[in-house]
N, C-alpha and C. Protein backbone atom coordinates (compact mmCIF):
# COMPACT_ATOMS: atom_id res chain seq x y z
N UNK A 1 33.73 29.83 56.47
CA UNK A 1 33.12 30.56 55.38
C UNK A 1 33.90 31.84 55.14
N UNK A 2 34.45 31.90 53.80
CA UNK A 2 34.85 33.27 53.86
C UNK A 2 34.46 34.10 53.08
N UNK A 3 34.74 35.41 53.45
CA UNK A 3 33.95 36.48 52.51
C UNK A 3 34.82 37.81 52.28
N UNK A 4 34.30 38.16 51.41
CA UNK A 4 35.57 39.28 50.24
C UNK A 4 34.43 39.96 50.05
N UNK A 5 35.19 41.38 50.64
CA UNK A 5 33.98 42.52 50.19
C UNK A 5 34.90 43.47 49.62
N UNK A 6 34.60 44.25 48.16
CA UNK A 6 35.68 45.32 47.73
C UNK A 6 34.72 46.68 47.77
N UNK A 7 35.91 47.73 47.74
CA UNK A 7 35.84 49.03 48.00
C UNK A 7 36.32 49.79 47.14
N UNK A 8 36.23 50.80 47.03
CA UNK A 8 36.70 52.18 46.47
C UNK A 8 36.76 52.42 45.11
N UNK A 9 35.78 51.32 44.24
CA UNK A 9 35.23 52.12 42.54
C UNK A 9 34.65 52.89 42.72
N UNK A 10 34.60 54.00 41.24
CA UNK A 10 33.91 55.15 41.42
C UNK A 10 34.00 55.79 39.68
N UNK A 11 34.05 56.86 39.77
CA UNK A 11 34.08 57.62 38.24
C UNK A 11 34.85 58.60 38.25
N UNK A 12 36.18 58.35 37.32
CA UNK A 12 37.32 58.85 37.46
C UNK A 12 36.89 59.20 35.67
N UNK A 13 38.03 60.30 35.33
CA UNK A 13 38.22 60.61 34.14
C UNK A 13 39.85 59.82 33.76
N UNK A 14 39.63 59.93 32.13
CA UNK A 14 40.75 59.06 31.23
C UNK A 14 42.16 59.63 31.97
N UNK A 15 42.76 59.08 32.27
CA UNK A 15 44.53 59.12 32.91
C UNK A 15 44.55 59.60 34.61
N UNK A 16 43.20 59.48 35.20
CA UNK A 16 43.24 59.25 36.61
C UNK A 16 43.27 57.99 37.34
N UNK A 17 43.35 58.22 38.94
CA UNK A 17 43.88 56.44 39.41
C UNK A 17 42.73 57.00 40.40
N UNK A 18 42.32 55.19 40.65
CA UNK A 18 41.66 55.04 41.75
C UNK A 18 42.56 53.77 42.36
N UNK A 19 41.75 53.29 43.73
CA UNK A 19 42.96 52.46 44.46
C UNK A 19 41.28 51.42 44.95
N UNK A 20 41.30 50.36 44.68
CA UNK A 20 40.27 48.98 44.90
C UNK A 20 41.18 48.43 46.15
N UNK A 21 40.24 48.25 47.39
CA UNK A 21 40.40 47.40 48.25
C UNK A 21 39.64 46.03 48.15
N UNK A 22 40.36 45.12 48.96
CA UNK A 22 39.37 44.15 49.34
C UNK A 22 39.91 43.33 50.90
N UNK A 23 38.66 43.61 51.09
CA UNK A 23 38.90 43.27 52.59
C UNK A 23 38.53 41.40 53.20
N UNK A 24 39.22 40.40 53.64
CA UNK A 24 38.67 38.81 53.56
C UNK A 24 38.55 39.12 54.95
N UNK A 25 37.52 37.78 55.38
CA UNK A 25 37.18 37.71 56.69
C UNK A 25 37.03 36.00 56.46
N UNK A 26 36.94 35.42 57.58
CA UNK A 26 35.96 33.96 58.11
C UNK A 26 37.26 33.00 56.82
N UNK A 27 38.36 32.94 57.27
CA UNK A 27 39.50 32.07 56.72
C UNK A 27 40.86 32.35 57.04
N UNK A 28 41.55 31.55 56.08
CA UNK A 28 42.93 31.73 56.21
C UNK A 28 43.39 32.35 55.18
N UNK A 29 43.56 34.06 55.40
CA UNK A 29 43.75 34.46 54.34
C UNK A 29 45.62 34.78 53.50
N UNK A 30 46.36 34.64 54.99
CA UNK A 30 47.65 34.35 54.70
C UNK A 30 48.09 33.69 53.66
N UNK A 31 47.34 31.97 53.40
CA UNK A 31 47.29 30.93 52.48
C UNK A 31 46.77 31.32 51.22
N UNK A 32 45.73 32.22 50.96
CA UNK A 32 45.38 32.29 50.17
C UNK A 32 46.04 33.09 48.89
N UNK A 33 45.88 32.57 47.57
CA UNK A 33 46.38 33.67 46.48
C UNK A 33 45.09 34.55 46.18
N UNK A 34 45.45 35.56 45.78
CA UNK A 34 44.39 36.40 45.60
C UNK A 34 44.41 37.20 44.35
N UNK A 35 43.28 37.34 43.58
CA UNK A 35 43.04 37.92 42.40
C UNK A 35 42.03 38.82 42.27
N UNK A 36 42.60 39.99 41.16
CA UNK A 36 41.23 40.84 40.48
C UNK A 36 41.13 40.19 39.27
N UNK A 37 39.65 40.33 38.72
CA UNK A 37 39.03 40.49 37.68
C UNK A 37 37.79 41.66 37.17
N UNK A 38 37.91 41.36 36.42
CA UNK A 38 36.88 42.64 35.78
C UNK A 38 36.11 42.14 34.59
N UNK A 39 34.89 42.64 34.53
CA UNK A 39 33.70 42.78 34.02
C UNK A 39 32.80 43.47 33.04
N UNK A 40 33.08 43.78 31.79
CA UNK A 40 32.51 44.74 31.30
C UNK A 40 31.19 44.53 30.66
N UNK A 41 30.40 45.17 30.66
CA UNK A 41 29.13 44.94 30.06
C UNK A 41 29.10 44.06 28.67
N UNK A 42 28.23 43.57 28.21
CA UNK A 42 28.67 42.06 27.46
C UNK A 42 30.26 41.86 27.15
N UNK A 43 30.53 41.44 27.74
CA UNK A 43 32.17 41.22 27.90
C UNK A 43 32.59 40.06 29.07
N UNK A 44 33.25 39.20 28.94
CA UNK A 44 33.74 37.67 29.48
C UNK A 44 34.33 38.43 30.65
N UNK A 45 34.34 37.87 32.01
CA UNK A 45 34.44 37.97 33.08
C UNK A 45 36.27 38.01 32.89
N UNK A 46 37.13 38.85 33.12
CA UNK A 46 39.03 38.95 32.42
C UNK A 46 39.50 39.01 34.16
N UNK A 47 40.91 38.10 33.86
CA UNK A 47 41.73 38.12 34.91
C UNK A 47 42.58 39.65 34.70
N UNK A 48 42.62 40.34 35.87
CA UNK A 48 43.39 41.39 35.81
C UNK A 48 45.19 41.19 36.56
N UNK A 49 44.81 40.74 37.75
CA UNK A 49 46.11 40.42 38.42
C UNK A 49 45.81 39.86 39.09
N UNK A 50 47.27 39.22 40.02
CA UNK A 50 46.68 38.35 40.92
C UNK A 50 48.42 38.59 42.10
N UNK A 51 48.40 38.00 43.34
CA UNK A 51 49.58 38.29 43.67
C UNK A 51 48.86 36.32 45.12
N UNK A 52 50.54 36.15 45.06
CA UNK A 52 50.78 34.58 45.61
C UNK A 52 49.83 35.31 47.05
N UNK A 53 50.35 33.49 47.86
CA UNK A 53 49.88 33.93 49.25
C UNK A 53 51.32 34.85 50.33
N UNK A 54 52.47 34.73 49.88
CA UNK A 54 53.38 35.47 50.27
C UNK A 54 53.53 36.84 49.82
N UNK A 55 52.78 36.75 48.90
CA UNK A 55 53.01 38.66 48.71
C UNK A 55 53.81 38.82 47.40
N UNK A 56 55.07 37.54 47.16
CA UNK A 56 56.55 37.86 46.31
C UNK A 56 56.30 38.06 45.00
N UNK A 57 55.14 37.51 44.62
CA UNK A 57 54.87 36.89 43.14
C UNK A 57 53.63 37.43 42.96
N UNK A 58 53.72 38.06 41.72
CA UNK A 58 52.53 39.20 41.26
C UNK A 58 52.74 38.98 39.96
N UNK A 59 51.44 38.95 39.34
CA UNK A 59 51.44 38.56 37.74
C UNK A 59 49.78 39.50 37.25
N UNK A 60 50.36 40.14 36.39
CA UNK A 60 48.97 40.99 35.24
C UNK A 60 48.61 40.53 33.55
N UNK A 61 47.55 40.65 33.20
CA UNK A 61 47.29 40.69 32.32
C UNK A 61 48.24 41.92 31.42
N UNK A 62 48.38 41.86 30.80
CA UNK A 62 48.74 42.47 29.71
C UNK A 62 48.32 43.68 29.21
N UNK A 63 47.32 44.04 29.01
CA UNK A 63 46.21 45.05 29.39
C UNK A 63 46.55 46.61 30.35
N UNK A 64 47.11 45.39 31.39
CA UNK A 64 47.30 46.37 32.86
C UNK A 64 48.71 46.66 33.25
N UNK A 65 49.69 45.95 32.61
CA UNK A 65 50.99 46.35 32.60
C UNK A 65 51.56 47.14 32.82
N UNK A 66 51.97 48.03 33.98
CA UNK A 66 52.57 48.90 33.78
C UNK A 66 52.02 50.48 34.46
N UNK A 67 50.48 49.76 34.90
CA UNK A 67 49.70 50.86 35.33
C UNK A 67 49.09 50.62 36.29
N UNK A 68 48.80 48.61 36.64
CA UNK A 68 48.21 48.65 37.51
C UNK A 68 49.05 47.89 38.41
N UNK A 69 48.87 47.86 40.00
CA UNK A 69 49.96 47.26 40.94
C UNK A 69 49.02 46.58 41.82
N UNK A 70 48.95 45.28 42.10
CA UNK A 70 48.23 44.58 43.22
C UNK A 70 49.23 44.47 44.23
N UNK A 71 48.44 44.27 45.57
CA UNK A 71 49.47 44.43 46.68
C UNK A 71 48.61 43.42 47.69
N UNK A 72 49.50 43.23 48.83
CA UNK A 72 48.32 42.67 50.03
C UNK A 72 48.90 43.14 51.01
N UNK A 73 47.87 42.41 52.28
CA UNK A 73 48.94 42.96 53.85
C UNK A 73 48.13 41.91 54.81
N UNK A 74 48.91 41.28 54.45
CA UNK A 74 48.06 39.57 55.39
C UNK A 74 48.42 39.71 57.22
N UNK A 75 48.71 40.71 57.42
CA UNK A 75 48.36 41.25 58.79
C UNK A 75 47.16 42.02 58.91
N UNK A 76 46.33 42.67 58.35
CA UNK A 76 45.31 43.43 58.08
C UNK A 76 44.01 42.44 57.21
N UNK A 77 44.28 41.47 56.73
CA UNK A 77 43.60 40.36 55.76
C UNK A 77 43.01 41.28 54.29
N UNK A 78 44.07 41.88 54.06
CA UNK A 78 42.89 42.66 52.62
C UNK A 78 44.16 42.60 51.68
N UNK A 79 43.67 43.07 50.45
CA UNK A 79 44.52 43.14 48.95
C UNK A 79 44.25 44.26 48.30
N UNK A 80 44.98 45.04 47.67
CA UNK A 80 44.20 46.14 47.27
C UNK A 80 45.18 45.90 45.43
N UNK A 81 44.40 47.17 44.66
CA UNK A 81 44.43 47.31 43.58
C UNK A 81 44.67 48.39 43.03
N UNK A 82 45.96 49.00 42.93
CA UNK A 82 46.04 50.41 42.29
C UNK A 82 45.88 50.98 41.08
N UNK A 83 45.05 51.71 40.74
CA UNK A 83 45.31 51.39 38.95
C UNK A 83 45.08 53.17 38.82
N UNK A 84 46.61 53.02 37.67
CA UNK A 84 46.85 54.67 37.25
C UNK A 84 46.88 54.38 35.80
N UNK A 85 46.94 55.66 35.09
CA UNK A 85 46.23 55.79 33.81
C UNK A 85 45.16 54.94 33.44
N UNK A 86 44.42 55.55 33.89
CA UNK A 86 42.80 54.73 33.31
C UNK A 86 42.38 54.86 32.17
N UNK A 87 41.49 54.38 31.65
CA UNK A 87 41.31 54.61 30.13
C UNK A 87 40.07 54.17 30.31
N UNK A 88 39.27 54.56 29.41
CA UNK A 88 37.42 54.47 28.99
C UNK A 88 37.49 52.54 29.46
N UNK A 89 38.13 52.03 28.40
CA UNK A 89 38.45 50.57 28.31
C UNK A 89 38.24 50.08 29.74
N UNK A 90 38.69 50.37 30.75
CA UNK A 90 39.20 49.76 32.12
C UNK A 90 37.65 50.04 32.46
N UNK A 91 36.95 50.44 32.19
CA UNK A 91 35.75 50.80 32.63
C UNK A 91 34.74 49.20 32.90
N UNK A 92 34.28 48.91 34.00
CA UNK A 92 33.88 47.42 34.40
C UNK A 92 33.63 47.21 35.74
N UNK A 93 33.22 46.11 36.18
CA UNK A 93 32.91 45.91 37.21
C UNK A 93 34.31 45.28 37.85
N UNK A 94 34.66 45.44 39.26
CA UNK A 94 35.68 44.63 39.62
C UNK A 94 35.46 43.64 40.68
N UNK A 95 35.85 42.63 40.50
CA UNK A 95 35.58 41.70 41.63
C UNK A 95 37.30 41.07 42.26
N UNK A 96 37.67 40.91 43.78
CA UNK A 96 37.92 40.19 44.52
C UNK A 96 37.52 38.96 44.36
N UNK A 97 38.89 37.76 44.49
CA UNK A 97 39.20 36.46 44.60
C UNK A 97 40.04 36.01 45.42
N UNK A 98 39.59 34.88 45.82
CA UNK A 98 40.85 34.00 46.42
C UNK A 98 40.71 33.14 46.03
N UNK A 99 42.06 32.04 45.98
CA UNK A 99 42.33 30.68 45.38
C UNK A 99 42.57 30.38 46.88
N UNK A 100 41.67 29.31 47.26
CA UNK A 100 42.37 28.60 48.82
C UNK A 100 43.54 28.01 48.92
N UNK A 101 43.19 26.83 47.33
CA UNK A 101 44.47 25.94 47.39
C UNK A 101 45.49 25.82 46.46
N UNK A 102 46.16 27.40 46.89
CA UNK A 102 47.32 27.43 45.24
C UNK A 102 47.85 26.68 45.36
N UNK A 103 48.52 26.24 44.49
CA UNK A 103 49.69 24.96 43.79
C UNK A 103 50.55 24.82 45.38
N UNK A 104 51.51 26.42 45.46
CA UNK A 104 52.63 26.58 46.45
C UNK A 104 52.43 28.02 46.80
N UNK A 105 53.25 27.83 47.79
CA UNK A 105 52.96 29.50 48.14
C UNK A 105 53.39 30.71 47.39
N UNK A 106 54.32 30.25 46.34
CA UNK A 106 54.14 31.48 45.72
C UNK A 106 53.51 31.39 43.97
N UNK A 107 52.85 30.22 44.50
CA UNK A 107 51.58 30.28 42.87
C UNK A 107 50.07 31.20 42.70
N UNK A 108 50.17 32.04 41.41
CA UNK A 108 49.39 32.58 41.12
C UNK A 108 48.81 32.66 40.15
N UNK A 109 47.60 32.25 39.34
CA UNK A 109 46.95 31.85 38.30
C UNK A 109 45.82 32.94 37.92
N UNK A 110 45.67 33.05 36.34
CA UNK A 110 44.65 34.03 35.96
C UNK A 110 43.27 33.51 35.65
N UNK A 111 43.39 31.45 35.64
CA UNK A 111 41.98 30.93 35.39
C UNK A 111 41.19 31.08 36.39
N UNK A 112 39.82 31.67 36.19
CA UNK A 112 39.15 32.24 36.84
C UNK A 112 38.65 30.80 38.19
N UNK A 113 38.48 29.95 37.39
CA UNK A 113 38.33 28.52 38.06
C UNK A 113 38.37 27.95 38.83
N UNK A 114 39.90 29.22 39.26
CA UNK A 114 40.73 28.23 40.23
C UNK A 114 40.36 28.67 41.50
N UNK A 115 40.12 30.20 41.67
CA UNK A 115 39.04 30.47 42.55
C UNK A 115 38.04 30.64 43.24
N UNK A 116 37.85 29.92 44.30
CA UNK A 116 37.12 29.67 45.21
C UNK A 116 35.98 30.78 46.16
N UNK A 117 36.81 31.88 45.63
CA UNK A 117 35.82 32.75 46.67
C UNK A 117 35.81 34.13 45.99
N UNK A 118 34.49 34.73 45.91
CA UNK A 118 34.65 35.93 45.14
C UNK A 118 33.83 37.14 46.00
N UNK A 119 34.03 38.44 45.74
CA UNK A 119 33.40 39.64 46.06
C UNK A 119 32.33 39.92 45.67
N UNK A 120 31.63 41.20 45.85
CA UNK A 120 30.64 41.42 45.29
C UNK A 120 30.81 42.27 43.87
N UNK A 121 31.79 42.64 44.27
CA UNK A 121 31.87 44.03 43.28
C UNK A 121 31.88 45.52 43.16
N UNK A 122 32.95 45.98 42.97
CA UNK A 122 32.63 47.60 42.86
C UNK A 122 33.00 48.04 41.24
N UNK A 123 32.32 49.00 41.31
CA UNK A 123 32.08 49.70 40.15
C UNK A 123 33.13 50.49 39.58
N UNK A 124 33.91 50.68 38.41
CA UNK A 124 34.67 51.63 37.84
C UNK A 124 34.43 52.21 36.50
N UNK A 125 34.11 53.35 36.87
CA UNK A 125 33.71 54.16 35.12
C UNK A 125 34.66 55.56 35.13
N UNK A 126 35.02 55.28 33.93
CA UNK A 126 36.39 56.20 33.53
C UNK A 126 35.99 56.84 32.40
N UNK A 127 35.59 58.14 32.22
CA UNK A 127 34.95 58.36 31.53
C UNK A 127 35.85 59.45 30.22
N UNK A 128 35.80 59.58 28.78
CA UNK A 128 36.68 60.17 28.15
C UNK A 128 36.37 61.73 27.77
């Protein structure tokens, strides 16, 4: 059984960074690809990034280009989420994913679908 708990949303003002952890337990999290998404109040559940089970291959939405950086450290089992220049917009809930069974090890996908295991959620409000 595994489980994804994230950390460190909060309420930042427009062009500050906060840094989202997520910590896996009860798997193989080496194997796993791992993704953020986000949440905004009536608003469709959006892939933000995602990075393979090797670490090499990191892919963002469009959105986040440029501002936000996913990372992991599959010695420690967690993924984290850096995100600088914030904007009102980014404002949402964030959730932790893993895909158990990516394609290959360095496949990473934004359909929400494909993941198997999700967080609870932390909070980000960026306020203008």
């Amino acid at each position: 059984q595994v489980q994804l708990v994230e950390s460190g949303g909060g309420l930042v003002q427009a062009g500050g960074s906060l840094r989202l952890s997520c910590a896996a337990s009860g798997g193989t999290f080496s194997t796993y690809a791992m993704g953020w998404f986000r949440q905004a109040p009536g608003k469709e559940r959006a892939f933000v990034g995602g990075i393979s089970w090797s670490g090499s291959n990191t892919y963002y939405a469009d959105s986040v280009k440029g501002r936000f950086t996913i990372s992991r450290d599959n010695a420690k089992n967690t993924v984290s989420l850096q995100m600088n220049s914030l904007q009102p917009e980014d404002t949402a809930d964030y959730y932790c994913a893993a895909d158990e069974n990516p394609t290959n090890w360095w496949a990473v996908t934004r359909a929400s679908g494909s993941y198997d295991y999700w967080g609870q959620g932390t909070r980000v409000t960026v306020s203008s």
